[in-house]
Short mmCIF file of C-alpha atoms and ligand atoms in Angstrom, two decimals:
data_model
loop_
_atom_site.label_atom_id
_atom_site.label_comp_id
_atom_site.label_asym_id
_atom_site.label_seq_id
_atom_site.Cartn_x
_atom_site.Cartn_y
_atom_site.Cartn_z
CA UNK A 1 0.00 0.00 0.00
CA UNK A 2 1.20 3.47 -0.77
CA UNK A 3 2.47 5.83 2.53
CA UNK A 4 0.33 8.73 2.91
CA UNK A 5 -2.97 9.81 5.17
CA UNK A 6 -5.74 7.86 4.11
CA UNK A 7 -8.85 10.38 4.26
CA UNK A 8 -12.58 9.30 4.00
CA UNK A 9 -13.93 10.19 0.70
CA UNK A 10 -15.84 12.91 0.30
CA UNK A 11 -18.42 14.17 -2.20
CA UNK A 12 -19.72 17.82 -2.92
CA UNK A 13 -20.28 20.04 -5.61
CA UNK A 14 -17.73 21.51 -7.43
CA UNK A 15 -18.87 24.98 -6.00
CA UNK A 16 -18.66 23.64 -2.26
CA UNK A 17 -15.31 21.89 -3.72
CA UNK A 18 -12.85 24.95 -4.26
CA UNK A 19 -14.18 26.52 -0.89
CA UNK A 20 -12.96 23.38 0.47
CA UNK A 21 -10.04 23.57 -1.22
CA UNK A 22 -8.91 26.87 -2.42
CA UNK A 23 -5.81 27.19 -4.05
CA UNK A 24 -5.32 23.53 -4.54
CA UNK A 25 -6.49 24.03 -8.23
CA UNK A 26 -7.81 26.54 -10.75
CA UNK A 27 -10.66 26.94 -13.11
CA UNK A 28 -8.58 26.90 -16.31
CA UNK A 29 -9.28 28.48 -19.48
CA UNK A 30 -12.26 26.84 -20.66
CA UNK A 31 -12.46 23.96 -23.59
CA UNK A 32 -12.71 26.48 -26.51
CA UNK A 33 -9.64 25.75 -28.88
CA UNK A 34 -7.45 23.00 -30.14
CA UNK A 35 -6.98 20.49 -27.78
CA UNK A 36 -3.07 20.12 -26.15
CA UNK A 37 -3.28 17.85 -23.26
CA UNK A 38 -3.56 18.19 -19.58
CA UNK A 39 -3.29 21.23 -17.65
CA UNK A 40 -1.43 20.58 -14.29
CA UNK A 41 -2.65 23.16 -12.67
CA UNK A 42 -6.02 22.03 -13.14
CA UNK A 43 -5.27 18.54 -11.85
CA UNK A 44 -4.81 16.97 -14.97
CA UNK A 45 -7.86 18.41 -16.95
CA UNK A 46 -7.86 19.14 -20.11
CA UNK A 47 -6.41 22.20 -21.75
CA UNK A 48 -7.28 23.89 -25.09
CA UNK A 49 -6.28 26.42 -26.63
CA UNK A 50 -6.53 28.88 -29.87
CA UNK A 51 -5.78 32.77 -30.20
CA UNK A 52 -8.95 33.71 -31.69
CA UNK A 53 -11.17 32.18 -29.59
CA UNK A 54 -9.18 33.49 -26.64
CA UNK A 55 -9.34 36.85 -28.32
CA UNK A 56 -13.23 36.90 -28.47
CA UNK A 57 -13.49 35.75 -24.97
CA UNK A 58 -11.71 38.99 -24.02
CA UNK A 59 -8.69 36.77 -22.58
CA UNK A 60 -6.29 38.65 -24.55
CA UNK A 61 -6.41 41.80 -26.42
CA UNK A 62 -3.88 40.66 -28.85
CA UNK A 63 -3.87 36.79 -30.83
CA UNK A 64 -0.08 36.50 -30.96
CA UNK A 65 1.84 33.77 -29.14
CA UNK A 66 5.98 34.11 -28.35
CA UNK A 67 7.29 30.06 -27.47
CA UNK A 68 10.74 29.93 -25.62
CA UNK A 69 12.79 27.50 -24.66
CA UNK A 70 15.62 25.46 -24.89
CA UNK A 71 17.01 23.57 -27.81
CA UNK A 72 15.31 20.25 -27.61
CA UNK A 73 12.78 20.85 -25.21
CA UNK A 74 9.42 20.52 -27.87
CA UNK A 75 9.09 24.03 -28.98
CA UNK A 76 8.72 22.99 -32.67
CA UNK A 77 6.92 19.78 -32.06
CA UNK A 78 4.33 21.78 -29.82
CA UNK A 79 3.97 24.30 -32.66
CA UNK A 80 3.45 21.39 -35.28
CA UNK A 81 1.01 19.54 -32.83
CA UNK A 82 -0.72 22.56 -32.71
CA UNK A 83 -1.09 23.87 -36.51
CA UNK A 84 -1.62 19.79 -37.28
CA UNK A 85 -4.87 20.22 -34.94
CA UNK A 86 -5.61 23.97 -36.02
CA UNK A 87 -5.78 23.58 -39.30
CA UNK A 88 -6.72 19.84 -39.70
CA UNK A 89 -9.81 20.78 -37.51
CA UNK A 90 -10.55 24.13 -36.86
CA UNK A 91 -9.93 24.83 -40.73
CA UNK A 92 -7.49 27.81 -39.97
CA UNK A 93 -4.98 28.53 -42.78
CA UNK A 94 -1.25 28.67 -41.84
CA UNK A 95 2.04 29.92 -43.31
CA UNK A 96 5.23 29.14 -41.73
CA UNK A 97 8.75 30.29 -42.12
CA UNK A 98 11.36 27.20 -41.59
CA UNK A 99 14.38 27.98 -41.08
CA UNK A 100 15.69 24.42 -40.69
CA UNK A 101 13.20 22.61 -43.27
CA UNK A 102 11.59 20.93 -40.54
CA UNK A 103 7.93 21.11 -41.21
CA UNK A 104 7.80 19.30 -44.34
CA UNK A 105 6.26 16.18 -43.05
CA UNK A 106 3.70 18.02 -41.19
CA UNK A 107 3.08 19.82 -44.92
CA UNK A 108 2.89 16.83 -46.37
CA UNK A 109 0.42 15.43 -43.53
CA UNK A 110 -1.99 18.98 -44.37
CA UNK A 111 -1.43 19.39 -48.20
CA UNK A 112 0.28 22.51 -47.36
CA UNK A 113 2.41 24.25 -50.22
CA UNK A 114 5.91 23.90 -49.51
CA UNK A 115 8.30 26.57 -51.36
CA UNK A 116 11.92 25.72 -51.07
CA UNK A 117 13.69 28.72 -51.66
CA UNK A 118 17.53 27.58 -52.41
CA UNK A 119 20.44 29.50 -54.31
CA UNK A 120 19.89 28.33 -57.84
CA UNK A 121 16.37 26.77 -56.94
CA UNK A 122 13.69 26.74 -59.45
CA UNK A 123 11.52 28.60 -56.86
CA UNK A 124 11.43 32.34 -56.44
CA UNK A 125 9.43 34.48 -54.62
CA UNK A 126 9.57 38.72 -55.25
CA UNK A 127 10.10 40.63 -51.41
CA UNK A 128 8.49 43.79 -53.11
CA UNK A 129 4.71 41.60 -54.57
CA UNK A 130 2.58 43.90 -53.11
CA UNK A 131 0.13 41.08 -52.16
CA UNK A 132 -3.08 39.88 -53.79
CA UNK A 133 -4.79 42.93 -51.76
CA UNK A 134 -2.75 46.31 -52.44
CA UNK A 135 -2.73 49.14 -50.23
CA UNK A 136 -5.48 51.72 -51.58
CA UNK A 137 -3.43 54.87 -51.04
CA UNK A 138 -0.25 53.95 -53.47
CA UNK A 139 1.93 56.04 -50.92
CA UNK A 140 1.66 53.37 -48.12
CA UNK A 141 2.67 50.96 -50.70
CA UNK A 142 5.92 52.51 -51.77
CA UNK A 143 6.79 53.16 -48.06
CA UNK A 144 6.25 49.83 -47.31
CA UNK A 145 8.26 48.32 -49.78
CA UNK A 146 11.25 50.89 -49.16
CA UNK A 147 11.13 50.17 -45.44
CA UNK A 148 11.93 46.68 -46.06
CA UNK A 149 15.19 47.51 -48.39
CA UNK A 150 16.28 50.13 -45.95
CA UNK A 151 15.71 47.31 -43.10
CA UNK A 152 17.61 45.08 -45.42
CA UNK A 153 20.07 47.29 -46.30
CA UNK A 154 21.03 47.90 -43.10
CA UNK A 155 21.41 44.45 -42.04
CA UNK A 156 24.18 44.32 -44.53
CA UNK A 157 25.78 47.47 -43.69
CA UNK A 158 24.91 47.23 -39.99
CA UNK A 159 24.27 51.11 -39.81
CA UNK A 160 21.24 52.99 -40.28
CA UNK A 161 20.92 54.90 -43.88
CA UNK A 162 22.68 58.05 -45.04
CA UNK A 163 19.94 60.56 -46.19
CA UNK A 164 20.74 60.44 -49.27
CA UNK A 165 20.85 56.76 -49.25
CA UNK A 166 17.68 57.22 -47.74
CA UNK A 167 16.38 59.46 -50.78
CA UNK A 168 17.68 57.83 -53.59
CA UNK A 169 16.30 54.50 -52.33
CA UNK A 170 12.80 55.62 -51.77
CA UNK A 171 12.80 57.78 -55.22
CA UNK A 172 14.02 54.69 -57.25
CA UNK A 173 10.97 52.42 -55.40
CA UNK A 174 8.45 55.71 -56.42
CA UNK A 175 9.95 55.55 -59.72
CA UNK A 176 9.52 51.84 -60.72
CA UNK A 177 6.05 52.02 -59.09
CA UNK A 178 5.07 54.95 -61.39
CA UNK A 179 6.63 53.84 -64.48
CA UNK A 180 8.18 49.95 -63.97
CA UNK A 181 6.74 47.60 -66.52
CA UNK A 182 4.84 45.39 -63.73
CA UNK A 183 5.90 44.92 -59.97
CA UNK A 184 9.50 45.87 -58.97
CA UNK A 185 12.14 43.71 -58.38
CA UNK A 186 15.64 43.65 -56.40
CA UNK A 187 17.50 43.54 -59.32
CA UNK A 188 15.54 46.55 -61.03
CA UNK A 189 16.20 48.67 -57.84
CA UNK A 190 19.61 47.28 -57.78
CA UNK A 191 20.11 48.57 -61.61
CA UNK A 192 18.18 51.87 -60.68
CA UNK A 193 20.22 53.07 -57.57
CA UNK A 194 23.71 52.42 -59.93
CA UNK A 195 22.33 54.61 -62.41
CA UNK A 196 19.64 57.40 -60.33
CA UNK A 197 17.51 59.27 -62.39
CA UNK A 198 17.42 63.07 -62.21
CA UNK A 199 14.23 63.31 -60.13
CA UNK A 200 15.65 60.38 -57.75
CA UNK A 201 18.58 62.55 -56.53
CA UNK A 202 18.15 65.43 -53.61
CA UNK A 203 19.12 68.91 -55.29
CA UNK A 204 21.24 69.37 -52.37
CA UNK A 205 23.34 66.50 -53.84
CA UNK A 206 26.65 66.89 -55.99
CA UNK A 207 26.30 65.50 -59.28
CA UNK A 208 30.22 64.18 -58.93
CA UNK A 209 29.33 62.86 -54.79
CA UNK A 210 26.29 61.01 -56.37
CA UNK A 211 28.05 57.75 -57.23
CA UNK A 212 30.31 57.90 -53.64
CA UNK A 213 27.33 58.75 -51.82
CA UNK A 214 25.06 55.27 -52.86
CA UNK A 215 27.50 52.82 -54.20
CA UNK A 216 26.86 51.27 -50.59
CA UNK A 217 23.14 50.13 -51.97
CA UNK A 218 23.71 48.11 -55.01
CA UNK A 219 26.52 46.63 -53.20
CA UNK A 220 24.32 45.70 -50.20
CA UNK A 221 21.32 44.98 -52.10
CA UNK A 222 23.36 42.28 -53.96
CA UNK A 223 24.04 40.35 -51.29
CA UNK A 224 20.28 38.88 -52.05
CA UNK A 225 20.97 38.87 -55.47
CA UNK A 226 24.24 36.46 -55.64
CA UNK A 227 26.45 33.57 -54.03
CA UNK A 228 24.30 32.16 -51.28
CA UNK A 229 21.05 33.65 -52.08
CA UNK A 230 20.97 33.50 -56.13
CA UNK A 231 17.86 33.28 -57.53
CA UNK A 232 15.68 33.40 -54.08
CA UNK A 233 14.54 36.84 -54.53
CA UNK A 234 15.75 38.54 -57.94
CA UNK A 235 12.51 38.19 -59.95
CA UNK A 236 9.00 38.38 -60.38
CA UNK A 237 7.42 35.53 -57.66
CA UNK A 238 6.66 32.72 -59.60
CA UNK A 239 4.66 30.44 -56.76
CA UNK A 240 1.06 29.69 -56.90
CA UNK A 241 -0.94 30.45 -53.83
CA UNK A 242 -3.27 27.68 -53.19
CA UNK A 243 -5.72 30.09 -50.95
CA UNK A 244 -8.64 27.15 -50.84
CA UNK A 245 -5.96 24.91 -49.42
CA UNK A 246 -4.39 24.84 -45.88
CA UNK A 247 -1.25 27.32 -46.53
CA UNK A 248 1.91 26.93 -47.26
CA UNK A 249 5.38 26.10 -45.45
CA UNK A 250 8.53 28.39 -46.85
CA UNK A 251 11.80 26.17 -46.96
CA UNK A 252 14.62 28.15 -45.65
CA UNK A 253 17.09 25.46 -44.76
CA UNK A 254 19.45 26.39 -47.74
CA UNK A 255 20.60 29.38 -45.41
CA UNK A 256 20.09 28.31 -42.05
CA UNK A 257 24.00 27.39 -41.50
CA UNK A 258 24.51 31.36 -42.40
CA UNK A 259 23.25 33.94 -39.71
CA UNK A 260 23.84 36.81 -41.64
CA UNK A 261 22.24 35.46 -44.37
CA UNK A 262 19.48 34.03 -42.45
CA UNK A 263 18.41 37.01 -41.03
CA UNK A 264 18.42 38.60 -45.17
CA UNK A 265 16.20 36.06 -45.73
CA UNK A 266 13.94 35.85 -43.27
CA UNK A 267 13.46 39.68 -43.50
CA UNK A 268 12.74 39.17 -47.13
CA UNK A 269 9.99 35.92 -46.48
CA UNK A 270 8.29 38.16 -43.75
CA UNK A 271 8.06 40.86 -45.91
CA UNK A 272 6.69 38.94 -48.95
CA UNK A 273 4.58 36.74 -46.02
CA UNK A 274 3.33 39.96 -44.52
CA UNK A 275 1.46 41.27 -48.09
CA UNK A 276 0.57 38.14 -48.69
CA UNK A 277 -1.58 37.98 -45.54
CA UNK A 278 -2.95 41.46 -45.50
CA UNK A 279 -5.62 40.41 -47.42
CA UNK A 280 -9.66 40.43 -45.39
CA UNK A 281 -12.37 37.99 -45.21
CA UNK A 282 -11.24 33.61 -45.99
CA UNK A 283 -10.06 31.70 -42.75
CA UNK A 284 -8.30 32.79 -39.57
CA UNK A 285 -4.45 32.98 -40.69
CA UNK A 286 -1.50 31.53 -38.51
CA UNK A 287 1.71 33.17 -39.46
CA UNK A 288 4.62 31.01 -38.06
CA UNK A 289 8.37 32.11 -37.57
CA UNK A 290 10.43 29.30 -36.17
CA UNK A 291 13.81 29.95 -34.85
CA UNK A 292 12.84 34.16 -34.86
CA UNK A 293 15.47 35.15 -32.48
CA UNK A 294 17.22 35.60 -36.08
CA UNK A 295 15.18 38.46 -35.94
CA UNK A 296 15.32 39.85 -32.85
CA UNK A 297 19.22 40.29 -32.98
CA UNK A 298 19.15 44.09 -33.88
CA UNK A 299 17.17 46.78 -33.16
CA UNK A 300 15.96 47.27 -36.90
CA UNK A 301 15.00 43.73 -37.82
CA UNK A 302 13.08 43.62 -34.37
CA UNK A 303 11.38 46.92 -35.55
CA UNK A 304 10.37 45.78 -38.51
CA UNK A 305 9.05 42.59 -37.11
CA UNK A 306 7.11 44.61 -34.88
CA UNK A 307 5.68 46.72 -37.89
CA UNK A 308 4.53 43.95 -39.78
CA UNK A 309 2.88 42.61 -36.94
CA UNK A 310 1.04 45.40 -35.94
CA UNK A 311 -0.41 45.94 -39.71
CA UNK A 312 -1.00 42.07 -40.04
CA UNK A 313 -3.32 42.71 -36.70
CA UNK A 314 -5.54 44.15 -38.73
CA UNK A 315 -6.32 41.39 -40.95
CA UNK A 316 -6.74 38.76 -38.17
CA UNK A 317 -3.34 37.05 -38.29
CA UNK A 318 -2.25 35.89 -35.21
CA UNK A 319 1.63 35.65 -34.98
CA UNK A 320 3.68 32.94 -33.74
CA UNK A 321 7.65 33.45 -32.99
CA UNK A 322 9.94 31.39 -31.73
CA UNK A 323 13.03 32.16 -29.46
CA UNK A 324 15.54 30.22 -27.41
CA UNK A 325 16.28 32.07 -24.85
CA UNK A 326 14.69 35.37 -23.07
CA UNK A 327 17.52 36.97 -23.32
CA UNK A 328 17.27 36.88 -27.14
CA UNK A 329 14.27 39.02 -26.82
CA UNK A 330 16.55 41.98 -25.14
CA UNK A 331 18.87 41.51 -28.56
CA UNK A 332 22.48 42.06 -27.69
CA UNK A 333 22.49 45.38 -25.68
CA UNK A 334 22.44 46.67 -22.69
CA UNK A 335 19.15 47.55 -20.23
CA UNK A 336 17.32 50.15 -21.72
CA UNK A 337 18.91 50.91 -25.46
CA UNK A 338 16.60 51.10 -28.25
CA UNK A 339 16.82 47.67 -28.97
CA UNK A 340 15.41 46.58 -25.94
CA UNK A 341 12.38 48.73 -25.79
CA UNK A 342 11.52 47.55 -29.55
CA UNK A 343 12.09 43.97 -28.12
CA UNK A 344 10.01 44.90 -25.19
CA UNK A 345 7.43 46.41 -27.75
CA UNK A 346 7.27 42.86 -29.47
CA UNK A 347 6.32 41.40 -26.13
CA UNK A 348 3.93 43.66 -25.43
CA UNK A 349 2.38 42.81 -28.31
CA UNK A 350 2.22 39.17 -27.28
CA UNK A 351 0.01 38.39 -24.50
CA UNK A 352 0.59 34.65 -24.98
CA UNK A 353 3.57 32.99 -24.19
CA UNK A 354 4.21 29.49 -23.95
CA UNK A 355 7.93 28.89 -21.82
CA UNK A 356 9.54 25.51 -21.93
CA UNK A 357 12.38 24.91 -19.97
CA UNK A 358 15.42 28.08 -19.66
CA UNK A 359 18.38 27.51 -18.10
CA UNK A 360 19.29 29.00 -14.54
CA UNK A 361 20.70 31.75 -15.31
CA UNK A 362 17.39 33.02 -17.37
CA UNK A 363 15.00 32.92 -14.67
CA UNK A 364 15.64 36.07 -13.23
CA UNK A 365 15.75 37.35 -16.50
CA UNK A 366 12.19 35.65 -17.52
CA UNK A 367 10.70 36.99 -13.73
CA UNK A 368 11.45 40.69 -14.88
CA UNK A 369 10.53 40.51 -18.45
CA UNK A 370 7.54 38.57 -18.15
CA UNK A 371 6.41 39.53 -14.70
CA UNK A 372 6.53 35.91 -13.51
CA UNK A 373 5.83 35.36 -9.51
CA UNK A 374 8.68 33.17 -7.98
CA UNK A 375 7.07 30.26 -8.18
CA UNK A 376 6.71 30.10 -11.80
CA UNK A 377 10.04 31.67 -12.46
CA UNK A 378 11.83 28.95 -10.47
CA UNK A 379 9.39 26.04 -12.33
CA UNK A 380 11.18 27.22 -15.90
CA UNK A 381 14.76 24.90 -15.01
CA UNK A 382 12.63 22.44 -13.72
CA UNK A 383 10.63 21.49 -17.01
CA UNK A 384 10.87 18.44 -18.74
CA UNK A 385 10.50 18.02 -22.39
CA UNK A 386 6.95 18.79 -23.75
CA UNK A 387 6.15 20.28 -20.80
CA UNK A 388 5.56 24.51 -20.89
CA UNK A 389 4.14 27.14 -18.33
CA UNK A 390 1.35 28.85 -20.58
CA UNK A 391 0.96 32.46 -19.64
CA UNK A 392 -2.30 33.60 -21.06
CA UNK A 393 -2.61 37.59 -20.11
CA UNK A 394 -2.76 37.10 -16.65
CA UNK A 395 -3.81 33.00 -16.19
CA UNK A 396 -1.14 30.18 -16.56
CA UNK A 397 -1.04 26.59 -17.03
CA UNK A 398 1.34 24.11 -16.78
CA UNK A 399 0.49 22.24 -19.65
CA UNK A 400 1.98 18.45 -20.85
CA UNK A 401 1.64 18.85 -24.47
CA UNK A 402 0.96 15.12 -25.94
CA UNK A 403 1.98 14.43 -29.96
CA UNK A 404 -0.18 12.13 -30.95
CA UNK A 405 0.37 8.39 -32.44
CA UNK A 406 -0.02 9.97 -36.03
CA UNK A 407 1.80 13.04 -35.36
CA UNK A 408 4.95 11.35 -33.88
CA UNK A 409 6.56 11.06 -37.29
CA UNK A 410 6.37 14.72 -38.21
CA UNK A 411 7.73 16.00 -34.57
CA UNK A 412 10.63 13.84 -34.95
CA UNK A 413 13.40 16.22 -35.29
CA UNK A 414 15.98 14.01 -33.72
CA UNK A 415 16.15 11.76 -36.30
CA UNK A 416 14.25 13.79 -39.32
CA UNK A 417 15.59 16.92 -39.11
CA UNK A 418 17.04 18.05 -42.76
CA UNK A 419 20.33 19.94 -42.05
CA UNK A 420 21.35 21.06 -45.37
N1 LIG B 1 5.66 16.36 -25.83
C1 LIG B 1 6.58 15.55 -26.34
N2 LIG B 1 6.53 14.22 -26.15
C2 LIG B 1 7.46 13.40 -26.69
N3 LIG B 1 8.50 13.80 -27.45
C3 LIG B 1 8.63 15.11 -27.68
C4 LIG B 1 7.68 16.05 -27.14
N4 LIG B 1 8.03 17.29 -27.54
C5 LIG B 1 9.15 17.12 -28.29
N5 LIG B 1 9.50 15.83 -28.38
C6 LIG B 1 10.63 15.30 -29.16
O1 LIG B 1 11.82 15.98 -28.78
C7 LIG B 1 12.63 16.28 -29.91
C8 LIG B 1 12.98 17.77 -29.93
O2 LIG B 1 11.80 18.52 -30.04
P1 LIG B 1 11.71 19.88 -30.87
O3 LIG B 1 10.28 20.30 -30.81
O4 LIG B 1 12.29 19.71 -32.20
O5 LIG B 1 12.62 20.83 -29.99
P2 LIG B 1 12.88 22.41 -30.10
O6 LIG B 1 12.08 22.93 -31.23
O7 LIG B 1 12.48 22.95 -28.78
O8 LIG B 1 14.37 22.54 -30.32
C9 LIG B 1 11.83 15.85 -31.14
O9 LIG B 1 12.38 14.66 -31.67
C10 LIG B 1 10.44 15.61 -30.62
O10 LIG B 1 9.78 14.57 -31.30
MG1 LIG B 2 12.83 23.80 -33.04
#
């Protein structure tokens, strides 16, 4: 027989129960959502979960989710498990950016498109498409478009534009809106910014500084145009987009051994992702970014980032990113520098978060950012694999997430993971 005080059993109503019992359990967060397993917290009942739903109940007052954790500890598997359910059963539409060309099988599983962008690939997909649902005011749609080359621009040259830079890039996007053949490309604003037009070029500007002053651009801008990125981005898209079907999984493992290059790219597929999605009415949209502490590295892609989610908001995507650690949310600086506060911004912005297991040294770290009491902070080191404290706004969870017999083979990134 097991050791313990044997008590007489006793029966009451659930109501009568927690007054007997208070803080033994808690209510949960109600059955609405795709199911995930048991809540601990809860006693072992079930737990479900999906943004929208939550977002009607008034839960949270934004959809998107941040998952952290470890490597290894069933951040990607959980993510699978739960677009597998979403979309298999709740009919949601998802698009996810893989970084390590892990989500094929669960494509494959869905009938999701997969797009494979490698350097000399057959597919291709244009960073500047401005989406099957355009911007009315044309304006929006040229600053759009030359916010993304300035953010990828200065990724290369890790340093924020010259004016003139500035100027010349945003005149050459006006100028192949007004008078380009069809929908710009990098290698037409490449060709543009060697040789400016006139009207592209502030009058403050020396005709003989001109060529000094934005050689850095074509330089920078072919970075995505050759070597490890040929033929990703330098034409017109030429993917179908199935939108009657279950979405579509974006390859990226070609670059994934390259951080530099990974971050290009992934500002790039975001960009293209984000037009793609700003589009109103069909199903609820899931936009996936696995391994996005690639963007969280520097104050600009994290702004950026943060831009495109707050105008995909509007369209009823709910975002899903995916860091390591919590520290990669406060980039590399210091307390308090710009890129903090963006990061900070970003989390603001995501009022679920789903925390596997951190190391030691990031619980104080996860305590302050995401105003965790002790006791949850000091649960993080303590988590096994698959198992995550759920912070929904203000209610948590300790939730076992369970892949199912059928789902086993597409989680399996011990032995299926494709590192190219
Ligand atoms: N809840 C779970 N139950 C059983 N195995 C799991 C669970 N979650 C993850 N795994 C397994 O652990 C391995 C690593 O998981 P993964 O999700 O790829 O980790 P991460 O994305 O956090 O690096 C995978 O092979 C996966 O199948
Ligand atoms: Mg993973």
């Amino acid at each position: 027989m097991r050791p313990g005080i044997a008590l007489p059993r006793h029966r009451a109503t659930t109501a009568h129960l927690c007054s007997a019992y208070p803080f033994a359990a808690e209510v949960g967060l109600g059955v609405q959502g795709v199911y995930l397993c048991s809540n601990l917290l809860t006693g072992g009942g079930g737990f479900a979960f999906d943004p929208f739903e939550a977002y009607a109940a008034g839960i949270v007052t934004n959809p998107n989710m941040l998952i952290a954790g470890e490597p290894g500890v069933g951040k990607s598997a959980t993510t699978k498990t739960f677009i597998h359910r979403s979309v298999g059963v709740f009919g949601r539409w998802a698009a996810v950016a893989d970084p390590k060309g892990e989500y094929r099988p669960l494509a494959e599983s869905l009938g999701m498109t997969v797009i494979k962008l490698h350097p000399g690939g057959t597919s291709r997909i244009n960073p500047l498409d401005p989406g099957p649902n355009p911007p009315s005011d044309p304006t929006e749609g040229v600053r759009r478009q030359a916010d993304m080359l300035a953010t990828l621009l200065g990724t290369v040259l890790r340093r924020d534009l010259s004016p003139v830079e500035d100027a010349v890039l945003s005149g050459a996007v006006q100028h192949l809106n007004r008078h380009g053949p069809g929908v710009p490309t990098l290698a037409d604003v490449v060709a543009l910014t060697v040789a400016p037009t006139p009207e592209m070029v502030p009058t403050t500007v020396d005709a003989s500084d001109l060529a000094r002053s934005v050689e850095a651009i074509p330089y920078a801008l072919g970075k995505l145009l050759d070597r490890s990125m040929r033929g990703m981005f330098d034409g017109p898209t030429n993917v179908a987009i199935d939108w009657s079907g279950p979405g579509l999984v974006i390859d990226l493992s070609a670059v994934h051994h390259d951080s530099e290059a990974l971050t290009l790219v992934l500002v790039a597929t975001t960009a293209w992702l984000q037009n793609l999605m700003a589009t109103p009415g069909g199903p609820r949209r899931l936009q996936v970014l696995d391994e996005a502490w690639a963007l969280l590295g520097t104050e600009r892609t994290s702004k950026y980032l943060q831009a495109c989610w707050k105008l995909s908001r509007s369209y009823g995507v709910a975002n899903l990113a995916i860091v390591h650690r919590l520290s990669d949310l406060r980039s590399q600086t210091d307390d308090g520098t710009a890129a903090s506060k963006v990061s900070m911004g970003l989390l603001a912005d995501t009022q679920t978060r789903v925390l596997f297991r951190q190391s030691t040294d990031q619980v104080a770290e996860a305590g302050a950012l995401l105003g965790l009491t002790s006791t949850e902070a000091q649960l993080l080191p303590r988590l096994v694999k698959g198992r995550a404290l759920w912070k929904v706004a203000g209610r948590s969870a300790v939730v076992a997430h369970t892949i199912g017999a059928h789902e086993k083979a597409m989680c399996d990134t011990d032995a299926a993971m494709i590192d190219q």
